[in-house]
Amino acid sequence: QVQLVESGGGLVQAGGSLSLSCAASGRTFSDYAMGWFRQAPGKEREFVAGINRSGSRTNYADSVKGRFTISRDNAKNTVYLQMNSLKLEDTAVYYCAAEKFGYGRSRYPGLFGDWGQGTQVTVSS
């Protein structure tokens, strides 16, 4: 099991930027593909972005493609989500998740075995 702690959420105006971090501990970080998910009130948790174990491959939900960037630093056991051109509909609790021995292509939450506690991102007009 890997422990995940997100940080960096907050309040930002539409069009602005925010950077999230997720620090991992407990297991070999490079054994895990990582993903970012989000959940807005009254909605299901949805995939945002994923990255493979080495960081060489990423994938994004269509709704964030071109605006968000996922990256990781295996030396620091951390995965990041840079969010630019934020929209009102990006408001949600953002979670990072780990998929052991994953390839960074998974989008289904059930494939990720470990989750952080979430961090709130609120985009205002």
Coordinates of C-alpha atoms in Angstrom, one line a residue:
Q1 CA 0.0 0.0 0.0
V2 CA 1.2 3.5 -0.8
Q3 CA 0.1 6.6 1.2
L4 CA -0.8 9.6 -0.9
V5 CA -1.2 13.2 0.3
E6 CA -2.4 15.9 -2.0
S7 CA -1.7 19.6 -1.6
G8 CA -2.0 22.8 -3.6
G9 CA -5.8 23.2 -3.9
G10 CA -7.5 26.5 -3.3
L11 CA -9.6 29.3 -4.8
V12 CA -8.8 30.8 -8.1
Q13 CA -10.5 33.0 -10.7
A14 CA -11.6 31.6 -14.0
G15 CA -8.7 31.7 -16.5
G16 CA -6.2 31.4 -13.7
S17 CA -3.8 28.6 -12.8
L18 CA -3.2 26.2 -10.0
S19 CA -0.7 23.5 -9.3
L20 CA -1.4 20.4 -7.3
S21 CA 1.1 18.0 -5.8
C22 CA 0.7 14.5 -4.5
A23 CA 3.4 13.1 -2.2
A24 CA 3.7 9.3 -1.9
S25 CA 5.2 7.2 0.8
G26 CA 5.4 3.6 1.9
R27 CA 6.3 1.7 -1.2
T28 CA 8.5 2.1 -4.3
F29 CA 6.9 5.0 -6.1
S30 CA 8.2 4.0 -9.5
D31 CA 6.2 0.8 -9.3
Y32 CA 3.0 2.8 -9.6
A33 CA 1.3 4.5 -12.5
M34 CA -0.5 7.6 -11.2
G35 CA -3.7 9.3 -11.9
W36 CA -5.6 12.4 -11.0
F37 CA -9.4 12.2 -10.6
R38 CA -12.0 14.8 -9.5
Q39 CA -15.4 14.7 -8.1
A40 CA -17.8 17.6 -8.1
P41 CA -20.9 17.7 -5.8
G42 CA -23.6 15.4 -6.9
K43 CA -21.4 13.9 -9.7
E44 CA -19.4 10.7 -10.0
R45 CA -15.7 10.7 -9.7
E46 CA -14.1 11.2 -13.1
F47 CA -10.7 10.7 -14.6
V48 CA -8.6 13.8 -15.3
A49 CA -5.1 12.7 -16.2
G50 CA -2.8 9.7 -15.9
I51 CA 1.0 9.0 -16.2
N52 CA 2.9 5.8 -16.5
R53 CA 5.6 4.7 -14.1
S54 CA 8.6 6.3 -15.8
G55 CA 6.7 9.5 -16.7
S56 CA 7.2 9.0 -20.5
R57 CA 3.5 8.6 -21.3
T58 CA 0.5 10.6 -20.3
N59 CA -3.2 10.7 -21.1
Y60 CA -5.9 13.2 -20.4
A61 CA -9.6 13.5 -20.3
D62 CA -10.9 15.5 -23.3
S63 CA -12.3 18.2 -21.0
V64 CA -8.8 19.1 -19.7
K65 CA -6.6 18.3 -22.7
G66 CA -4.4 21.3 -23.6
R67 CA -5.0 23.0 -20.3
F68 CA -3.8 20.5 -17.7
T69 CA -0.4 18.8 -17.5
I70 CA 0.5 15.8 -15.4
S71 CA 4.1 15.0 -14.5
R72 CA 6.0 13.1 -11.9
D73 CA 9.4 13.2 -10.2
N74 CA 10.3 9.7 -9.0
A75 CA 13.3 11.0 -7.1
K76 CA 10.9 13.0 -5.0
N77 CA 8.1 10.5 -4.9
T78 CA 5.7 13.1 -6.2
V79 CA 3.2 13.5 -9.0
Y80 CA 2.0 16.9 -10.1
L81 CA -1.0 18.4 -11.9
Q82 CA -0.5 21.8 -13.5
M83 CA -3.9 23.4 -14.3
N84 CA -4.1 26.4 -16.6
S85 CA -7.0 28.3 -18.1
L86 CA -9.2 27.1 -15.3
K87 CA -13.0 27.1 -15.9
L88 CA -15.9 27.1 -13.5
E89 CA -16.6 23.5 -14.4
D90 CA -13.2 22.5 -13.1
T91 CA -14.4 23.1 -9.5
A92 CA -14.2 19.8 -7.6
V93 CA -12.3 17.8 -5.1
Y94 CA -9.2 16.5 -6.8
Y95 CA -7.7 13.1 -5.8
C96 CA -4.5 11.4 -6.8
A97 CA -4.5 7.7 -7.1
A98 CA -1.9 4.9 -7.6
E99 CA -2.2 1.8 -9.8
K100 CA 0.5 -0.8 -9.0
F101 CA 2.4 -1.9 -12.0
G102 CA 0.1 0.1 -14.2
Y103 CA 0.9 1.4 -17.7
G104 CA -0.6 4.9 -17.3
R105 CA -3.6 4.2 -19.6
S106 CA -6.2 3.3 -17.0
R107 CA -9.1 5.7 -16.6
Y108 CA -11.4 3.6 -14.4
P109 CA -11.2 4.4 -10.7
G110 CA -11.6 0.8 -9.7
L111 CA -8.2 0.0 -11.1
F112 CA -6.5 2.3 -8.7
G113 CA -5.8 0.7 -5.3
D114 CA -4.6 3.6 -3.3
W115 CA -6.1 7.1 -3.0
G116 CA -5.3 10.4 -1.3
Q117 CA -7.7 12.3 0.8
G118 CA -8.4 14.9 -1.8
T119 CA -7.9 18.6 -2.2
Q120 CA -10.5 21.2 -3.0
V121 CA -10.2 23.3 -6.1
T122 CA -12.7 26.1 -6.5
V123 CA -12.9 28.3 -9.6
S124 CA -14.8 31.5 -9.3
S125 CA -16.1 33.9 -11.9

